[in-house]
Structure formats: C-alpha cells, structure tokens
PDB file of C-alpha atoms in Angstrom:
ATOM      1  CA  UNK A   1     228.621  29.288 189.369  1.00 53.00           C
ATOM      2  CA  UNK A   2     227.446  29.636 185.781  1.00 58.00           C
ATOM      3  CA  UNK A   3     230.179  30.671 183.373  1.00 70.00           C
ATOM      4  CA  UNK A   4     229.698  32.899 180.340  1.00 65.00           C
ATOM      5  CA  UNK A   5     230.206  29.850 178.133  1.00 66.00           C
ATOM      6  CA  UNK A   6     227.534  27.966 180.086  1.00 69.00           C
ATOM      7  CA  UNK A   7     225.066  30.821 179.742  1.00 68.00           C
ATOM      8  CA  UNK A   8     225.769  31.016 176.004  1.00 71.00           C
ATOM      9  CA  UNK A   9     225.199  27.268 175.588  1.00 77.00           C
ATOM     10  CA  UNK A  10     221.987  27.433 177.576  1.00 84.00           C
ATOM     11  CA  UNK A  11     220.767  30.429 175.556  1.00 85.00           C
ATOM     12  CA  UNK A  12     221.563  28.672 172.297  1.00 90.00           C
ATOM     13  CA  UNK A  13     219.746  25.555 173.449  1.00 92.00           C
ATOM     14  CA  UNK A  14     216.712  27.647 174.428  1.00 94.00           C
ATOM     15  CA  UNK A  15     216.755  29.399 171.050  1.00 95.00           C
ATOM     16  CA  UNK A  16     216.761  26.050 169.243  1.00 95.00           C
ATOM     17  CA  UNK A  17     213.903  24.847 171.424  1.00 96.00           C
ATOM     18  CA  UNK A  18     211.853  27.923 170.539  1.00 97.00           C
ATOM     19  CA  UNK A  19     212.555  27.424 166.825  1.00 96.00           C
ATOM     20  CA  UNK A  20     211.561  23.750 166.932  1.00 95.00           C
ATOM     21  CA  UNK A  21     208.359  24.521 168.803  1.00 96.00           C
ATOM     22  CA  UNK A  22     207.459  27.480 166.598  1.00 96.00           C
ATOM     23  CA  UNK A  23     207.933  25.360 163.477  1.00 94.00           C
ATOM     24  CA  UNK A  24     205.556  22.744 164.861  1.00 94.00           C
ATOM     25  CA  UNK A  25     202.958  25.345 165.867  1.00 95.00           C
ATOM     26  CA  UNK A  26     203.170  27.353 162.621  1.00 94.00           C
ATOM     27  CA  UNK A  27     203.089  24.249 160.415  1.00 92.00           C
ATOM     28  CA  UNK A  28     200.091  22.820 162.269  1.00 90.00           C
ATOM     29  CA  UNK A  29     197.932  25.902 162.725  1.00 90.00           C
ATOM     30  CA  UNK A  30     199.332  28.360 160.193  1.00 90.00           C
ATOM     31  CA  UNK A  31     201.238  31.525 160.983  1.00 93.00           C
ATOM     32  CA  UNK A  32     198.307  33.902 161.413  1.00 92.00           C
ATOM     33  CA  UNK A  33     196.224  31.538 163.558  1.00 93.00           C
ATOM     34  CA  UNK A  34     199.140  30.701 165.857  1.00 95.00           C
ATOM     35  CA  UNK A  35     200.063  32.724 168.917  1.00 96.00           C
ATOM     36  CA  UNK A  36     203.436  33.451 170.449  1.00 97.00           C
ATOM     37  CA  UNK A  37     201.809  32.871 173.849  1.00 97.00           C
ATOM     38  CA  UNK A  38     201.142  29.264 172.881  1.00 97.00           C
ATOM     39  CA  UNK A  39     204.696  28.811 171.618  1.00 97.00           C
ATOM     40  CA  UNK A  40     206.095  30.266 174.849  1.00 97.00           C
ATOM     41  CA  UNK A  41     203.793  28.038 176.922  1.00 97.00           C
ATOM     42  CA  UNK A  42     204.980  24.895 175.141  1.00 97.00           C
ATOM     43  CA  UNK A  43     208.615  25.875 175.552  1.00 96.00           C
ATOM     44  CA  UNK A  44     208.077  26.728 179.203  1.00 96.00           C
ATOM     45  CA  UNK A  45     209.071  30.385 179.069  1.00 96.00           C
ATOM     46  CA  UNK A  46     207.219  33.670 179.293  1.00 96.00           C
ATOM     47  CA  UNK A  47     206.227  35.566 176.166  1.00 96.00           C
ATOM     48  CA  UNK A  48     208.655  38.421 177.024  1.00 96.00           C
ATOM     49  CA  UNK A  49     211.440  35.834 177.214  1.00 96.00           C
ATOM     50  CA  UNK A  50     210.500  34.562 173.757  1.00 96.00           C
ATOM     51  CA  UNK A  51     210.675  38.132 172.426  1.00 96.00           C
ATOM     52  CA  UNK A  52     214.091  38.493 174.053  1.00 95.00           C
ATOM     53  CA  UNK A  53     215.348  35.905 171.563  1.00 95.00           C
ATOM     54  CA  UNK A  54     213.189  37.014 168.635  1.00 95.00           C
ATOM     55  CA  UNK A  55     211.993  40.598 168.536  1.00 93.00           C
ATOM     56  CA  UNK A  56     208.635  39.901 166.940  1.00 94.00           C
ATOM     57  CA  UNK A  57     206.403  37.118 165.674  1.00 95.00           C
ATOM     58  CA  UNK A  58     207.451  37.969 162.111  1.00 93.00           C
ATOM     59  CA  UNK A  59     211.140  37.796 163.049  1.00 93.00           C
ATOM     60  CA  UNK A  60     210.496  34.411 164.641  1.00 96.00           C
ATOM     61  CA  UNK A  61     208.868  33.187 161.416  1.00 95.00           C
ATOM     62  CA  UNK A  62     211.879  34.228 159.331  1.00 94.00           C
ATOM     63  CA  UNK A  63     214.233  32.496 161.794  1.00 95.00           C
ATOM     64  CA  UNK A  64     212.090  29.342 161.668  1.00 94.00           C
ATOM     65  CA  UNK A  65     212.151  29.217 157.862  1.00 93.00           C
ATOM     66  CA  UNK A  66     215.895  29.847 157.745  1.00 92.00           C
ATOM     67  CA  UNK A  67     216.646  27.188 160.370  1.00 91.00           C
ATOM     68  CA  UNK A  68     214.449  24.666 158.569  1.00 89.00           C
ATOM     69  CA  UNK A  69     216.265  25.309 155.287  1.00 87.00           C
ATOM     70  CA  UNK A  70     219.663  24.870 156.941  1.00 86.00           C
ATOM     71  CA  UNK A  71     218.671  21.608 158.614  1.00 83.00           C
ATOM     72  CA  UNK A  72     217.175  20.231 155.426  1.00 80.00           C
ATOM     73  CA  UNK A  73     220.368  20.994 153.519  1.00 76.00           C
ATOM     74  CA  UNK A  74     222.500  19.347 156.209  1.00 76.00           C
ATOM     75  CA  UNK A  75     220.333  16.206 156.259  1.00 71.00           C
ATOM     76  CA  UNK A  76     219.992  15.870 152.493  1.00 64.00           C
ATOM     77  CA  UNK A  77     221.140  12.490 151.172  1.00 57.00           C
ATOM     78  CA  UNK A  78     221.995  14.004 147.788  1.00 55.00           C
ATOM     79  CA  UNK A  79     224.758  16.583 148.314  1.00 60.00           C
ATOM     80  CA  UNK A  80     224.937  19.697 146.225  1.00 66.00           C
ATOM     81  CA  UNK A  81     222.355  22.088 144.863  1.00 71.00           C
ATOM     82  CA  UNK A  82     221.491  20.599 141.483  1.00 86.00           C
ATOM     83  CA  UNK A  83     218.231  19.168 140.128  1.00 91.00           C
ATOM     84  CA  UNK A  84     218.570  15.953 142.159  1.00 90.00           C
ATOM     85  CA  UNK A  85     218.777  17.932 145.395  1.00 89.00           C
ATOM     86  CA  UNK A  86     215.678  19.923 144.385  1.00 91.00           C
ATOM     87  CA  UNK A  87     213.865  16.660 143.610  1.00 92.00           C
ATOM     88  CA  UNK A  88     214.833  15.235 146.984  1.00 91.00           C
ATOM     89  CA  UNK A  89     213.485  18.314 148.750  1.00 90.00           C
ATOM     90  CA  UNK A  90     210.137  18.104 146.930  1.00 92.00           C
ATOM     91  CA  UNK A  91     209.976  14.369 147.618  1.00 91.00           C
ATOM     92  CA  UNK A  92     210.596  14.928 151.349  1.00 89.00           C
ATOM     93  CA  UNK A  93     208.014  17.715 151.447  1.00 90.00           C
ATOM     94  CA  UNK A  94     205.355  15.165 150.547  1.00 89.00           C
ATOM     95  CA  UNK A  95     205.387  14.050 154.176  1.00 89.00           C
ATOM     96  CA  UNK A  96     205.051  17.577 155.586  1.00 89.00           C
ATOM     97  CA  UNK A  97     201.958  19.292 154.164  1.00 91.00           C
ATOM     98  CA  UNK A  98     201.820  21.797 157.013  1.00 91.00           C
ATOM     99  CA  UNK A  99     205.346  22.959 156.296  1.00 91.00           C
ATOM    100  CA  UNK A 100     204.669  23.152 152.546  1.00 92.00           C
ATOM    101  CA  UNK A 101     201.593  25.281 153.254  1.00 93.00           C
ATOM    102  CA  UNK A 102     203.593  27.561 155.564  1.00 94.00           C
ATOM    103  CA  UNK A 103     206.188  28.179 152.834  1.00 94.00           C
ATOM    104  CA  UNK A 104     203.564  28.623 150.112  1.00 94.00           C
ATOM    105  CA  UNK A 105     201.471  31.126 152.056  1.00 94.00           C
ATOM    106  CA  UNK A 106     204.425  33.054 153.462  1.00 94.00           C
ATOM    107  CA  UNK A 107     206.266  33.301 150.136  1.00 95.00           C
ATOM    108  CA  UNK A 108     203.143  34.735 148.500  1.00 95.00           C
ATOM    109  CA  UNK A 109     202.645  37.268 151.299  1.00 94.00           C
ATOM    110  CA  UNK A 110     206.349  38.137 151.208  1.00 94.00           C
ATOM    111  CA  UNK A 111     205.986  39.589 147.693  1.00 96.00           C
ATOM    112  CA  UNK A 112     204.951  42.717 149.621  1.00 96.00           C
ATOM    113  CA  UNK A 113     208.219  44.655 150.089  1.00 96.00           C
ATOM    114  CA  UNK A 114     207.085  45.592 153.583  1.00 93.00           C
ATOM    115  CA  UNK A 115     206.727  41.980 154.734  1.00 93.00           C
ATOM    116  CA  UNK A 116     209.246  40.817 157.345  1.00 90.00           C
ATOM    117  CA  UNK A 117     210.246  37.830 155.194  1.00 93.00           C
ATOM    118  CA  UNK A 118     210.484  39.736 151.880  1.00 95.00           C
ATOM    119  CA  UNK A 119     214.271  40.111 151.842  1.00 95.00           C
ATOM    120  CA  UNK A 120     214.834  36.562 153.097  1.00 94.00           C
ATOM    121  CA  UNK A 121     212.693  35.021 150.353  1.00 96.00           C
ATOM    122  CA  UNK A 122     214.243  37.246 147.682  1.00 97.00           C
ATOM    123  CA  UNK A 123     217.743  36.154 148.732  1.00 95.00           C
ATOM    124  CA  UNK A 124     216.622  32.524 148.994  1.00 94.00           C
ATOM    125  CA  UNK A 125     215.280  32.474 145.438  1.00 96.00           C
ATOM    126  CA  UNK A 126     218.395  34.241 144.155  1.00 96.00           C
ATOM    127  CA  UNK A 127     220.649  31.648 145.817  1.00 93.00           C
ATOM    128  CA  UNK A 128     218.549  28.706 144.687  1.00 93.00           C
ATOM    129  CA  UNK A 129     218.389  29.817 141.054  1.00 95.00           C
ATOM    130  CA  UNK A 130     222.090  30.699 140.942  1.00 95.00           C
ATOM    131  CA  UNK A 131     223.114  27.378 142.497  1.00 92.00           C
ATOM    132  CA  UNK A 132     220.929  25.398 140.109  1.00 94.00           C
ATOM    133  CA  UNK A 133     222.227  27.324 137.101  1.00 94.00           C
ATOM    134  CA  UNK A 134     225.819  26.717 138.191  1.00 93.00           C
ATOM    135  CA  UNK A 135     225.136  22.976 138.428  1.00 91.00           C
ATOM    136  CA  UNK A 136     223.661  23.029 134.927  1.00 91.00           C
ATOM    137  CA  UNK A 137     226.714  24.616 133.295  1.00 85.00           C
ATOM    138  CA  UNK A 138     228.111  24.522 130.664  1.00 67.00           C
ATOM    139  CA  UNK A 139     224.662  24.094 129.087  1.00 44.00           C
ATOM    140  CA  UNK A 140     221.242  22.914 130.140  1.00 40.00           C
ATOM    141  CA  UNK A 141     220.161  21.550 126.795  1.00 43.00           C
ATOM    142  CA  UNK A 142     220.912  21.229 123.124  1.00 41.00           C
ATOM    143  CA  UNK A 143     219.802  24.810 122.548  1.00 42.00           C
ATOM    144  CA  UNK A 144     221.744  26.372 125.402  1.00 41.00           C
ATOM    145  CA  UNK A 145     223.345  29.639 124.355  1.00 45.00           C
ATOM    146  CA  UNK A 146     226.400  30.715 126.377  1.00 41.00           C
ATOM    147  CA  UNK A 147     226.477  33.931 124.358  1.00 45.00           C
ATOM    148  CA  UNK A 148     223.317  35.602 125.656  1.00 48.00           C
ATOM    149  CA  UNK A 149     222.916  39.309 125.008  1.00 44.00           C
ATOM    150  CA  UNK A 150     225.754  40.883 127.064  1.00 41.00           C
ATOM    151  CA  UNK A 151     223.774  44.074 127.446  1.00 45.00           C
ATOM    152  CA  UNK A 152     220.783  42.542 129.209  1.00 51.00           C
ATOM    153  CA  UNK A 153     221.915  39.044 130.153  1.00 56.00           C
ATOM    154  CA  UNK A 154     218.661  37.825 128.621  1.00 62.00           C
ATOM    155  CA  UNK A 155     218.607  34.620 126.590  1.00 59.00           C
ATOM    156  CA  UNK A 156     217.020  34.554 123.147  1.00 67.00           C
ATOM    157  CA  UNK A 157     213.476  33.234 123.114  1.00 66.00           C
ATOM    158  CA  UNK A 158     213.391  29.440 123.142  1.00 74.00           C
ATOM    159  CA  UNK A 159     216.990  28.952 124.261  1.00 86.00           C
ATOM    160  CA  UNK A 160     217.374  26.663 127.270  1.00 88.00           C
ATOM    161  CA  UNK A 161     220.213  28.405 129.064  1.00 92.00           C
ATOM    162  CA  UNK A 162     221.173  27.293 132.588  1.00 93.00           C
ATOM    163  CA  UNK A 163     219.593  30.427 134.105  1.00 94.00           C
ATOM    164  CA  UNK A 164     216.320  29.859 132.267  1.00 95.00           C
ATOM    165  CA  UNK A 165     216.123  26.163 133.157  1.00 95.00           C
ATOM    166  CA  UNK A 166     216.860  27.007 136.794  1.00 96.00           C
ATOM    167  CA  UNK A 167     213.965  29.481 136.859  1.00 96.00           C
ATOM    168  CA  UNK A 168     211.648  26.954 135.221  1.00 96.00           C
ATOM    169  CA  UNK A 169     212.541  24.203 137.686  1.00 97.00           C
ATOM    170  CA  UNK A 170     212.090  26.432 140.734  1.00 97.00           C
ATOM    171  CA  UNK A 171     208.765  27.740 139.396  1.00 97.00           C
ATOM    172  CA  UNK A 172     207.587  24.208 138.631  1.00 97.00           C
ATOM    173  CA  UNK A 173     208.570  22.952 142.091  1.00 96.00           C
ATOM    174  CA  UNK A 174     206.647  25.757 143.801  1.00 96.00           C
ATOM    175  CA  UNK A 175     203.620  25.441 141.530  1.00 96.00           C
ATOM    176  CA  UNK A 176     203.404  21.664 141.879  1.00 95.00           C
ATOM    177  CA  UNK A 177     203.489  21.945 145.658  1.00 94.00           C
ATOM    178  CA  UNK A 178     200.614  24.449 145.627  1.00 95.00           C
ATOM    179  CA  UNK A 179     198.590  22.161 143.351  1.00 93.00           C
ATOM    180  CA  UNK A 180     199.416  19.238 145.626  1.00 93.00           C
ATOM    181  CA  UNK A 181     198.098  21.151 148.630  1.00 92.00           C
ATOM    182  CA  UNK A 182     194.875  21.975 146.774  1.00 91.00           C
ATOM    183  CA  UNK A 183     194.538  18.353 145.651  1.00 87.00           C
ATOM    184  CA  UNK A 184     194.492  17.062 149.218  1.00 79.00           C
ATOM    185  CA  UNK A 185     191.029  16.143 150.586  1.00 74.00           C
ATOM    186  CA  UNK A 186     189.483  18.313 153.348  1.00 66.00           C
ATOM    187  CA  UNK A 187     191.000  17.516 156.708  1.00 59.00           C
ATOM    188  CA  UNK A 188     194.454  16.994 155.273  1.00 55.00           C
ATOM    189  CA  UNK A 189     194.161  13.264 154.595  1.00 57.00           C
ATOM    190  CA  UNK A 190     196.468  12.008 151.849  1.00 55.00           C
ATOM    191  CA  UNK A 191     194.932  11.789 148.401  1.00 54.00           C
ATOM    192  CA  UNK A 192     193.968   8.285 147.255  1.00 54.00           C
ATOM    193  CA  UNK A 193     196.920   6.917 145.217  1.00 48.00           C
ATOM    194  CA  UNK A 194     194.415   5.075 143.000  1.00 45.00           C
ATOM    195  CA  UNK A 195     192.637   8.321 142.145  1.00 50.00           C
ATOM    196  CA  UNK A 196     193.629   9.267 138.576  1.00 48.00           C
ATOM    197  CA  UNK A 197     192.954  12.893 139.498  1.00 54.00           C
ATOM    198  CA  UNK A 198     195.718  12.857 142.081  1.00 65.00           C
ATOM    199  CA  UNK A 199     199.383  13.276 141.248  1.00 77.00           C
ATOM    200  CA  UNK A 200     202.871  12.734 142.549  1.00 90.00           C
ATOM    201  CA  UNK A 201     204.575  16.139 142.596  1.00 93.00           C
ATOM    202  CA  UNK A 202     208.074  14.650 142.810  1.00 93.00           C
ATOM    203  CA  UNK A 203     207.397  12.364 139.843  1.00 94.00           C
ATOM    204  CA  UNK A 204     206.049  15.276 137.805  1.00 95.00           C
ATOM    205  CA  UNK A 205     209.091  17.396 138.601  1.00 95.00           C
ATOM    206  CA  UNK A 206     211.361  14.471 137.728  1.00 95.00           C
ATOM    207  CA  UNK A 207     209.676  14.240 134.321  1.00 95.00           C
ATOM    208  CA  UNK A 208     210.313  17.952 133.737  1.00 96.00           C
ATOM    209  CA  UNK A 209     213.967  17.614 134.753  1.00 95.00           C
ATOM    210  CA  UNK A 210     214.348  14.713 132.325  1.00 94.00           C
ATOM    211  CA  UNK A 211     212.830  16.827 129.532  1.00 94.00           C
ATOM    212  CA  UNK A 212     214.937  19.943 130.204  1.00 92.00           C
ATOM    213  CA  UNK A 213     218.241  18.572 131.457  1.00 89.00           C
ATOM    214  CA  UNK A 214     220.116  16.068 129.244  1.00 79.00           C
ATOM    215  CA  UNK A 215     221.954  13.162 130.925  1.00 75.00           C
ATOM    216  CA  UNK A 216     225.588  13.828 131.719  1.00 66.00           C
TER     217      UNK A 216
END
C-alpha cells in the first residue's frame, strides 16, 4: 500500500525529472522550437501528466530557470553573492552555451509585462543587484557616496556607489555573455583560443571588477 508520504516523494521525484529533462531540451533546441510532447516522451509520462505538474509550457520554463538558479547557488564553490560569486557563475556558463542562450533570449522576451517569466526575471535582477550592493558596502570605490540624494536615492553622476557598481557588473555580465554567444562559430563549436577576435568573458568581467571594486 502506498502511503501519502510515498506518493509525495514519488511526485517530487517525477517533478525533478521533468525539470531536468526540460532544461536539457530547452537548452539544446531553444524554448520555442521545443515541444512539451518531446519532454513528456523522454520522461516517460503523458503530456497531460506533465501539465498536471506544470500548468503550461511557460510555467515549466519559469520553474526550470528557477530550479537551475537554485542548484547553481548550492553548488557554487565561492559562497555568498558578491563579485567573486558572479565571476564564478559566468566562468561556469562558458561550458553551457545552450543554457546561456536560453537565459539571454528569455530575459529579453520577458521585458514584455505579459510574459510568463516577467515577474520572475524582475525579482531575480532585484535580488542579484541588492545582494551585490550589500557585499560592496560600505563603499564600492574611492568615489562612493553614502549620502546619495535621500529624495530619489539616486547617486550623483560619476559616483561609484554600491548600487551603481552592482548594476554595472550585472549589465556587463549579461552583455558579455550575449557577445560571447555571437562570437561562437556556426554550429556552436568553441571559438579558437588563438583567434585575437575571440574573448574570455570571465576574464573581461574580472578586469571590470578589478577596475570598479578596490581590494579589501
């Protein structure tokens, strides 16, 4: 006889299996070109069963992105949420171009308020910037101004406050990953390391961190 606890454990295991498979399918073929039928087939369930766990393809995508973020954070060698953790994430992403493309495409589409992942991405960026800024306190550089305009919270032009440096680092990380995707040869083969036109996105981000964040 199957107990309620056993059914819960089995359902949780099935949910994780669907997430793992969906991540593989989405990262390989892209979200729009992938089908929930194919994901269900690989998992060994019917499509209605898949939708029992995730109400729609868009909801499945959001769950996949969230689960991937949580696992990456848990597996990160560098604890915390500061610049080193961001660098480690970008460095690790160099081995997963399909995943980087999935994030890049979905985050751009999610700027539409009606997109299923809009709220998730907005909260994700808010958390990431806030966590980075907190790690950069009490100041991100010689010009950091803890007394920003109390009415607007905006920093004077040119001042490297923690909030501003956090925004710059997140923007640079995203932009470098898009450029890295575009720099890859057709077919997805890695760029030739000897090609002076290629670049190492983690090394570039590291250089920016070194320029904006003084040693502690």
